[in-house]
XYZ file of C-alpha atoms in Angstrom:
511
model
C -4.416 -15.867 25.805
C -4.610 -12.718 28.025
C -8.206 -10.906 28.913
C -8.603 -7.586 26.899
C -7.593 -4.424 28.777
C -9.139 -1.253 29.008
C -8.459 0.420 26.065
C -8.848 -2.489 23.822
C -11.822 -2.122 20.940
C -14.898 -4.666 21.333
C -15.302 -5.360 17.860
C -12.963 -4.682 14.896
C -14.716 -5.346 11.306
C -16.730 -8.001 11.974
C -15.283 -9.613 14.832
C -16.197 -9.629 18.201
C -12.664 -9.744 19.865
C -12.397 -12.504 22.915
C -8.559 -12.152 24.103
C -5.441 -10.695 23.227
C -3.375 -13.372 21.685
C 0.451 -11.149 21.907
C 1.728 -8.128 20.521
C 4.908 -7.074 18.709
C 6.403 -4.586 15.807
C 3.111 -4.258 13.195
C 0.547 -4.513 16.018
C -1.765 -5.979 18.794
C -3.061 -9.546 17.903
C -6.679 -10.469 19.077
C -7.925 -13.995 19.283
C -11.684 -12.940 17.703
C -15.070 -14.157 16.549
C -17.421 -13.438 13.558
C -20.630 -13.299 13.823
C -21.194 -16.725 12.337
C -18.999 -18.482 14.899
C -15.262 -18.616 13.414
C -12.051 -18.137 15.277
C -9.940 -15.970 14.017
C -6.875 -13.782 14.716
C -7.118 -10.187 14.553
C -3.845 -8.249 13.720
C -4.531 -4.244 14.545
C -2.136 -2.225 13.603
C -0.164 0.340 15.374
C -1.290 3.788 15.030
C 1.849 5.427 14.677
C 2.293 2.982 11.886
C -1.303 3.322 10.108
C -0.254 7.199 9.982
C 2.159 6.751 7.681
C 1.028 6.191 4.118
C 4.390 4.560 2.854
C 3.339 1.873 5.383
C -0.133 2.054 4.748
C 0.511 1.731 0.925
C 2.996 -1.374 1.348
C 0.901 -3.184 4.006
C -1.704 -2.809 1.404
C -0.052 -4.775 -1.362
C 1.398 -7.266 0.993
C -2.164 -8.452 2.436
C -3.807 -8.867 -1.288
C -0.416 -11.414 -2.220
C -1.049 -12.968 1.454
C -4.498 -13.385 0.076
C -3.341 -15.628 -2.376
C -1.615 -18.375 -0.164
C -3.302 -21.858 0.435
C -4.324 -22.212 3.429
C -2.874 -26.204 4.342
C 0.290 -25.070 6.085
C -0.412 -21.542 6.655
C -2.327 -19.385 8.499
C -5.034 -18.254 5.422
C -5.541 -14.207 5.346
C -9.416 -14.306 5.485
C -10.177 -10.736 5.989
C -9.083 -7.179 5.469
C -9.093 -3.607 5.874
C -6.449 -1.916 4.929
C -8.324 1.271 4.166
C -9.377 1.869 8.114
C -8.338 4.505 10.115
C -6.254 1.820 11.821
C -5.446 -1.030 9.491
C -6.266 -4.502 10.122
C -5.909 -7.903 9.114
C -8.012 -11.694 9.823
C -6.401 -15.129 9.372
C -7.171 -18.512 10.545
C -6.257 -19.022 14.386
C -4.300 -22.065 14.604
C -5.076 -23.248 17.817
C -1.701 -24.393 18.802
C 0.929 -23.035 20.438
C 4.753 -22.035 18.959
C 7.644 -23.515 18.604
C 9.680 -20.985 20.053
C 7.332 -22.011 23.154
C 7.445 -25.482 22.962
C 11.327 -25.516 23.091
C 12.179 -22.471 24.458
C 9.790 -22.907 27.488
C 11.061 -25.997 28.484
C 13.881 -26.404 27.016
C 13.011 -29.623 25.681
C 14.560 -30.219 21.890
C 11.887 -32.061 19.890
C 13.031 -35.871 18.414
C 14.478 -36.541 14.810
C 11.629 -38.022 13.479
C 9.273 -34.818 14.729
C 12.057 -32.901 13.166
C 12.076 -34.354 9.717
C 8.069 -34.053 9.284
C 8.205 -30.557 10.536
C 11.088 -29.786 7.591
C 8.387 -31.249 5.055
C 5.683 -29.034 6.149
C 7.775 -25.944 6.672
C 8.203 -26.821 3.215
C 4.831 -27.524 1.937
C 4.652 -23.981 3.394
C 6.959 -22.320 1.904
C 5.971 -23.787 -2.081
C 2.426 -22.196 -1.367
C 4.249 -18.491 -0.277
C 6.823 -18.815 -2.760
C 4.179 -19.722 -5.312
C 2.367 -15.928 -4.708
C 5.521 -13.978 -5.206
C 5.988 -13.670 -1.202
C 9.044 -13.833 0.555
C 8.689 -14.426 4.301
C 11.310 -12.714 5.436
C 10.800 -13.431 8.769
C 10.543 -17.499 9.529
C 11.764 -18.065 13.418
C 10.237 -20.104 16.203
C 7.184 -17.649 17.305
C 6.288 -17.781 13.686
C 5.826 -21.546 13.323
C 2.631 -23.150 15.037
C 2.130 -26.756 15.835
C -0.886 -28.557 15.761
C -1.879 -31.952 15.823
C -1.925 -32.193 11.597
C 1.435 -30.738 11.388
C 3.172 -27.356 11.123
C 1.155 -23.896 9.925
C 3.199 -20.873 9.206
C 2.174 -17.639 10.044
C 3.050 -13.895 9.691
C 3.965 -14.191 6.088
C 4.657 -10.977 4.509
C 4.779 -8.595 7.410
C 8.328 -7.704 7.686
C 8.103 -6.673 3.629
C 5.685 -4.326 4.732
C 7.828 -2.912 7.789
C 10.755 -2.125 5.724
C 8.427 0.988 4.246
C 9.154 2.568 7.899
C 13.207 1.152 8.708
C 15.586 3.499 9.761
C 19.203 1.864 10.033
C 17.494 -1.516 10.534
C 15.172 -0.721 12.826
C 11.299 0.150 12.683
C 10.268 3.670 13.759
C 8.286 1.275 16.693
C 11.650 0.233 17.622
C 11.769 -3.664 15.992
C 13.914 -4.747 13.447
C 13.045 -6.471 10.226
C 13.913 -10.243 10.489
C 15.031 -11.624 13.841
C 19.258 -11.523 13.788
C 19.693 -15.148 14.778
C 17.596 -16.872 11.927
C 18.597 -13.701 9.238
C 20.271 -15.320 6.098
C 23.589 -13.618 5.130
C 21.834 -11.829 2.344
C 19.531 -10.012 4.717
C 22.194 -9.062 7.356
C 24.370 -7.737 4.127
C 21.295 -5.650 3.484
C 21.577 -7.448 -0.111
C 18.286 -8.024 -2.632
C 16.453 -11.308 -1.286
C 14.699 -13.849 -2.696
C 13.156 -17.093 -1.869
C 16.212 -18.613 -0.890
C 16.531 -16.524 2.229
C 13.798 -18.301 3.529
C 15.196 -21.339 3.353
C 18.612 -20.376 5.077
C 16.236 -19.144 8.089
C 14.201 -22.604 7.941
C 17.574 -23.903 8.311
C 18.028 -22.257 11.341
C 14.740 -22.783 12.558
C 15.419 -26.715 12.432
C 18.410 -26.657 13.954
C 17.049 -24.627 17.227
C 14.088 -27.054 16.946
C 16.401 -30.266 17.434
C 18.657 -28.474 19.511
C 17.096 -25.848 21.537
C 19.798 -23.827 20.150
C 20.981 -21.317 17.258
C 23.282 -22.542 14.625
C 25.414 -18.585 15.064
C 24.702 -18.545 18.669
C 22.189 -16.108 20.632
C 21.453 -12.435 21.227
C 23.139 -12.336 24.162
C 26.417 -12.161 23.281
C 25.423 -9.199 20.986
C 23.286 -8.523 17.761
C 26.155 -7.678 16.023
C 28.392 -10.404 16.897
C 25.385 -12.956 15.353
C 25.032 -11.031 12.454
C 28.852 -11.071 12.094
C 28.501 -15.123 12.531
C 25.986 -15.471 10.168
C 28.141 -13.662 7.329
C 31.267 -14.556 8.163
C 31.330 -18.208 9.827
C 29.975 -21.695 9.289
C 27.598 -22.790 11.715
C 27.645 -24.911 14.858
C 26.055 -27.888 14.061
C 27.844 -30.223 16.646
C 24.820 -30.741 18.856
C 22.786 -31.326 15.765
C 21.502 -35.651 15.228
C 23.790 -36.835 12.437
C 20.780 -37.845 10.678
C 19.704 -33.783 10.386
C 22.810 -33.130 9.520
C 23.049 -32.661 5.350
C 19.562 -31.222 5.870
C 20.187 -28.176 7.762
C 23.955 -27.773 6.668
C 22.350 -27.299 3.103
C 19.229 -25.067 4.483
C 22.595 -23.381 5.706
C 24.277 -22.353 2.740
C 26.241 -19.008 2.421
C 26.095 -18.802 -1.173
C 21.333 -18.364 -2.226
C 22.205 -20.775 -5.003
C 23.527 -23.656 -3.037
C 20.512 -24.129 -0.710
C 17.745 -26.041 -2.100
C 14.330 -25.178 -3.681
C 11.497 -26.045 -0.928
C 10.831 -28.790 -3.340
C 13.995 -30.517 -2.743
C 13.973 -30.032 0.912
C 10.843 -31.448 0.520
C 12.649 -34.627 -0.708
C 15.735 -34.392 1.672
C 12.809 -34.655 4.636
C 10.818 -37.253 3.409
C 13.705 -39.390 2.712
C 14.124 -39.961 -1.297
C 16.327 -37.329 -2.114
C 17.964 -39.569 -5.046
C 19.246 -37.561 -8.236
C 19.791 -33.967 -8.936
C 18.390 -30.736 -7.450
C 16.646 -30.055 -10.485
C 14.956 -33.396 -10.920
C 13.509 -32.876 -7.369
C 12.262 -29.876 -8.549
C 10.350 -31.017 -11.438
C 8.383 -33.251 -9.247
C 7.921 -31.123 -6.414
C 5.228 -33.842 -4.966
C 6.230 -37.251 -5.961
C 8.072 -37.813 -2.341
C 5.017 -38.718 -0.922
C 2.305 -39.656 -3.896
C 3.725 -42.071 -5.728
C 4.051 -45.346 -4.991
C 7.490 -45.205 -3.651
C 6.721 -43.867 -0.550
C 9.488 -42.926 2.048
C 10.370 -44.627 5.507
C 9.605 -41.216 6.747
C 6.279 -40.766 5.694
C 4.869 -44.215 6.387
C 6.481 -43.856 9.784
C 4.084 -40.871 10.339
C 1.052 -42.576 9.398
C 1.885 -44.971 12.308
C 1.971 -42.684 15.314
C 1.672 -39.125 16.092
C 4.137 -36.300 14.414
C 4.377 -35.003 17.831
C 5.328 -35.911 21.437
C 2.123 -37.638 23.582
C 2.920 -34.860 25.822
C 2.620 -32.208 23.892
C -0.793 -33.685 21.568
C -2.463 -33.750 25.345
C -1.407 -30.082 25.923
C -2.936 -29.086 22.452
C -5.781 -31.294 23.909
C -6.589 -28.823 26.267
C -5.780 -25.888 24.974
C -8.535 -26.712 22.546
C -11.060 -26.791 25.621
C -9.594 -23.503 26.502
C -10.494 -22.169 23.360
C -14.047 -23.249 23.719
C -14.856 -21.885 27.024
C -13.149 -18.448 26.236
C -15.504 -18.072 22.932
C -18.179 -18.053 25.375
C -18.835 -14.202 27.311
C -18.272 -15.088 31.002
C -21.064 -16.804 32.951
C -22.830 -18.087 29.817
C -23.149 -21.122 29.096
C -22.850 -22.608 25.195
C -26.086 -23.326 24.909
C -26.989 -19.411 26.067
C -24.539 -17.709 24.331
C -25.773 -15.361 22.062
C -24.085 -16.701 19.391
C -23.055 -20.440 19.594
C -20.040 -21.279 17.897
C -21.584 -22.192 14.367
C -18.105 -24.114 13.438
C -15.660 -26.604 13.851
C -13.173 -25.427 16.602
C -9.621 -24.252 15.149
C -7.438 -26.124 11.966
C -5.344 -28.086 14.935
C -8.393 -30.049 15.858
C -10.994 -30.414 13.269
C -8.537 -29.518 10.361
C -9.196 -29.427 6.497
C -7.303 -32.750 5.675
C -3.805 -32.406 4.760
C -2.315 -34.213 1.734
C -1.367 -36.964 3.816
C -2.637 -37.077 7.780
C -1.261 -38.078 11.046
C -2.810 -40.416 13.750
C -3.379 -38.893 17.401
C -4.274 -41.953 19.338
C -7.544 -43.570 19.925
C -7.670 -42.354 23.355
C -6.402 -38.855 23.341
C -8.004 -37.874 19.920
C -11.602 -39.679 21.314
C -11.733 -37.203 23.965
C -10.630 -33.934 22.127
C -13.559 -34.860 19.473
C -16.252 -35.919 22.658
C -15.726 -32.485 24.113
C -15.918 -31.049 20.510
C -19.058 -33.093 18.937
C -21.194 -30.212 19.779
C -19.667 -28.033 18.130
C -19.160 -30.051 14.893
C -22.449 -31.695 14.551
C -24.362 -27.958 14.385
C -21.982 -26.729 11.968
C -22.492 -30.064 9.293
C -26.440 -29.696 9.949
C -26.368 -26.167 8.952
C -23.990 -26.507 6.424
C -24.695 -29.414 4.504
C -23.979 -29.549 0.566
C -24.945 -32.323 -1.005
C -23.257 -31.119 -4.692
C -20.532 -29.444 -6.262
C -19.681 -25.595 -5.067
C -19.681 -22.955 -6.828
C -19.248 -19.894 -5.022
C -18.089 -21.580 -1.517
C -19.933 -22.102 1.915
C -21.593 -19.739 4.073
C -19.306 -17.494 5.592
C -18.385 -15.224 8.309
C -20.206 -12.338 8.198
C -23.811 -13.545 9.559
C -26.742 -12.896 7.066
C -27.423 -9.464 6.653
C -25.886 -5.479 6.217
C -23.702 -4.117 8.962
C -25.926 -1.553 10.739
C -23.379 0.681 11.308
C -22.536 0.829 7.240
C -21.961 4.099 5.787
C -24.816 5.324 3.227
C -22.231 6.945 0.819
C -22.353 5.583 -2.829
C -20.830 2.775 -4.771
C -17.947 4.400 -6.501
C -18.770 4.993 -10.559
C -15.894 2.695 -11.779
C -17.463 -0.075 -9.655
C -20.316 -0.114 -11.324
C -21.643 -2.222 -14.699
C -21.180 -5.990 -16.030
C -17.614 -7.518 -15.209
C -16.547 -10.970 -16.475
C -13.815 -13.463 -15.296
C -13.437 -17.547 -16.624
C -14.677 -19.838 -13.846
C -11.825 -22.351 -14.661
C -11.002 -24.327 -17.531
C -13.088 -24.879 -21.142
C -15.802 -22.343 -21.521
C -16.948 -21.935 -17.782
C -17.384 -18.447 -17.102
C -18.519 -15.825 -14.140
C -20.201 -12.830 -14.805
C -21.795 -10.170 -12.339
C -23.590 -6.464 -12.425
C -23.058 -4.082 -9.896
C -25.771 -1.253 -9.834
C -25.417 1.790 -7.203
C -27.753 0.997 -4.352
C -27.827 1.467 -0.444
C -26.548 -0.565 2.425
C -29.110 -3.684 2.282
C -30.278 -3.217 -1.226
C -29.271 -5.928 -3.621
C -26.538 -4.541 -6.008
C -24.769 -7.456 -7.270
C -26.469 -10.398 -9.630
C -24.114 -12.757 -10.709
C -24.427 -16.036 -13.102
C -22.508 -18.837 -12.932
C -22.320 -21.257 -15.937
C -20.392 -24.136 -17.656
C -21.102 -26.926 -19.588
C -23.500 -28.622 -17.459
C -24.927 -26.240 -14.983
C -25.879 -22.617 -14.850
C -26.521 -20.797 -11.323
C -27.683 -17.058 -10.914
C -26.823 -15.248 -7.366
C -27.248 -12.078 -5.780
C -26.005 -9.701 -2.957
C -27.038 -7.172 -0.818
C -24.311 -3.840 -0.123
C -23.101 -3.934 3.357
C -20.628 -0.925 2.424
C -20.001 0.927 -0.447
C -16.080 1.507 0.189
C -13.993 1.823 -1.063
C -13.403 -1.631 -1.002
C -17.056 -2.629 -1.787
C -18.129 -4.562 1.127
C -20.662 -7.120 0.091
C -23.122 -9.749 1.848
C -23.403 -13.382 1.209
C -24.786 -14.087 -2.002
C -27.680 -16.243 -2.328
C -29.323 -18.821 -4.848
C -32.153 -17.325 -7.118
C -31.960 -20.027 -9.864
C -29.975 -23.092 -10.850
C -30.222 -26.359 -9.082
C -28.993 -27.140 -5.778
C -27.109 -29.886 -6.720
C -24.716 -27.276 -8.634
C -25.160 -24.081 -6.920
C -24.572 -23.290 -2.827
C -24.819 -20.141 -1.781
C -21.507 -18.142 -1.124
C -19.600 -15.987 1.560
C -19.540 -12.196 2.075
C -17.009 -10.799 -0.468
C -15.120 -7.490 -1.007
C -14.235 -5.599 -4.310
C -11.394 -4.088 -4.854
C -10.503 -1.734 -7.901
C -7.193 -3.062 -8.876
C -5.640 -1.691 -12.215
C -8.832 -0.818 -14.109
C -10.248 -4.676 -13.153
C -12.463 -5.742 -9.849
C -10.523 -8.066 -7.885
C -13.291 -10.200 -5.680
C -12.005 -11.885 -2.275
C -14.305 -14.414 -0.668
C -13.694 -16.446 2.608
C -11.933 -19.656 1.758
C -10.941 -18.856 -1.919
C -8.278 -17.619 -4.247
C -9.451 -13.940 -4.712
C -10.662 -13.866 -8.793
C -10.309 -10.435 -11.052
C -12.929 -9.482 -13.276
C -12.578 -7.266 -16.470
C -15.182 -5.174 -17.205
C -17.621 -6.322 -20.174
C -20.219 -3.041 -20.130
């Protein structure tokens, strides 16, 4: 983290920006807070870049698929504006640091064993992106976090959206697309890509994480020459452990359809990769859930994933994190706005499918200094029943001041209707025009055996529709919570609504 410099904004969206986090091709990333106490990342885009509508138009349609991925082993896109003057874009801050600055800081490779569980959540990771119709693109070391639960990836999408301004290979800002040493042959061909290109850079990506090196060698010997490499040549995998070795020589592939689906990778990592490629890939999780379980995995549930010296760095970079969401010389029980929840995914995570243990000792003090923290957020956020809409979010709890007064577009407006999951469940919500802090949307919620009616006040009119947290008005509380701010989006004749935490859900319109 870096202090914010002169010219820096104090608040983008909703977010009160606390540091600058790094910067790069797309933007300027701000480590941020919402009203309500989360931790986010802020990614503002570049102004020469938000001028240009091809850019605008592709960055657009890359942030709604983002919006799709799981949040477990990624970074989740939580909030949006792609229609600003200058472009922006929230996700989850992973309070941990990178694995290009693990290694390449100190040079110091990480063990097999770390190895092999990182390769299963790099996969996990992938499924999810690969499972919205996104291609990273883009998977190196800066773009893979570790925290104490595992691996998160990060940045997915972005390079799609920064081929709308290449030249020649390089960005108009003066990046290229993809990073040369962990390009798959495909890309450096300038050839169509598809999933599998991903897994030819995770490939990569293991090796330099075992290694502290690149399978076709490094930059400094030329871009061209490592392009040339990763074409032309076979890797150098003589440094590699033997027991990494099928896994990243098949990551490694020249040929898309030799490398394996994440789901077989999956199995490769964890240890059971018995029968055929496509037999993995029918049951992409039975590595880990079935009885069977793997040496690998029920190593992991013995001791850390990571080095002890590394867990205690995390350690304290999540007491960092807590003293620089507080404005200098207040303390957290001043601040005007106390964080309301848990600290970042790396420390008080949403459970993975299957977790690793810290150590008594080390983990006892990371949750002491965080108790605080935690204990507000389950007092104010208790839910004794089954969710609905999804828990109080970001935005605090009423309009944005600062809202513009202009209307609710016409198309917006009426009764629109989407299923609320399987049998005869359904969602259904009216929009009427109305002014920032006016309630515009009522919504009911019903199924079988409960029925719950909401409704929202206009923070914005939008385009997007900007919306406030919608609240209970009838139904019982063991059914119905109340939910997060949300955003509307007109997206081929149908609303599209995005809410903190959730798979965005289109509507079609019923009057």
């Amino acid at each position: 983290m870096a202090p914010l410099r002169a010219g820096d904004p104090q608040r983008i969206g909703d977010y009160r920006l606390i540091a600058r986090l790094g910067e790069g091709g797309m933007g300027t990333v701000f480590l941020a807070r919402s009203d309500r106490g989360r931790t986010v990342a802020v990614k503002l885009v570049r102004g020469e870049l938000a001028d240009q509508e091809e850019f605008r138009a592709r960055f657009r349609r890359e942030v709604r698929a983002a919006q799709q991925v799981g949040g477990e082993w990624t970074a989740p896109v939580l909030d949006a504006d792609t229609e600003a003057e200058t472009p922006w874009v929230a996700t989850g801050y992973i309070a941990g640091p990178s694995l290009q600055q693990v290694v390449g800081r100190g040079g110091t490779p990480l063990p097999e064993r770390t190895v092999r569980i990182l390769a299963s959540g790099l996969a996990r990771a992938l499924q999810a992106i690969h499972a919205a119709g996104i291609v990273h693109r883009d998977l190196k070391p800066s773009n893979v976090l570790l925290t104490i639960d595992g691996p998160r990836v990060i940045d997915f999408g972005i390079a799609r959206a920064l081929e709308a301004v290449t030249d020649n290979g390089m960005t108009r800002t003066g990046a290229t697309v993809g990073s040369p040493g962990f390009m798959a042959p495909e890309q450096v061909r300038g050839k169509a890509i598809g999933p599998a290109c991903d897994i030819f850079s995770l490939g990569s990506v293991l090796m330099y994480a075992a290694t502290g090196r690149q399978p076709f060698g490094t930059t400094e010997t030329g871009v061209h020459a490592v392009m040339y490499r990763i074409a032309q040549e076979e890797p150098d995998l003589s440094t590699l452990p033997a027991g990494l070795h099928d896994l990243v020589a098949a990551c490694l592939a020249k040929d898309p359809d030799q490398r394996p689906t994440p789901a077989r990778l999956l199995a490769m990592a964890e240890g059971s990769a018995t029968g055929t490629a496509d037999a993995a890939d029918t049951t992409v999780d039975t590595a880990a859930d079935t009885t069977g379980e793997s040496a690998a995995e029920s190593a992991a549930d013995d001791e850390p994933w990571l080095p002890g010296a590394l867990i205690a760095r995390l350690g304290r970079h999540a007491i960092e994190l807590l003293e620089a969401e507080n404005p200098e010389g207040e303390s957290p029980a001043t601040a005007p706005h106390p964080p309301l929840t848990p600290p970042p995914a790396s420390v008080a995570p949403r459970p993975p499918r299957r977790r690793r243990r810290v150590g008594g000792a080390l983990m006892a003090a990371v949750l002491l200094v965080l108790a605080g923290a935690a204990t507000t957020y389950l007092l104010l956020n208790k839910d004794d029943g089954v969710r609905v809409e999804g828990k109080q979010g970001k935005d605090g709890q009423g309009p944005d001041r600062h809202a513009g007064n202009g209307g609710i577009p016409a198309d917006y407006l009426g009764t629109w209707e989407a299923p609320a999951g399987t049998g005869a469940a359904v969602y259904r919500f009216t929009l009427k025009q109305g002014s920032p802090g006016d309630t515009v949307l009522t919504m009911t919620a019903t199924g079988p055996a409960y029925r719950c009616e909401f409704r929202a006040s206009l923070v914005k009119a939008g385009p997007p529709v900007r919306l406030g947290p919608s609240m209970v008005v009838a139904g019982k509380p063991t059914n119905c919570s109340p939910g997060s701010p949300s955003t509307l989006e007109m997206v081929d004749g149908k609303l599209r609504r995005a809410m903190e935490g959730q798979a965005p859900k289109t509507y079609s319109k019923k009057g």
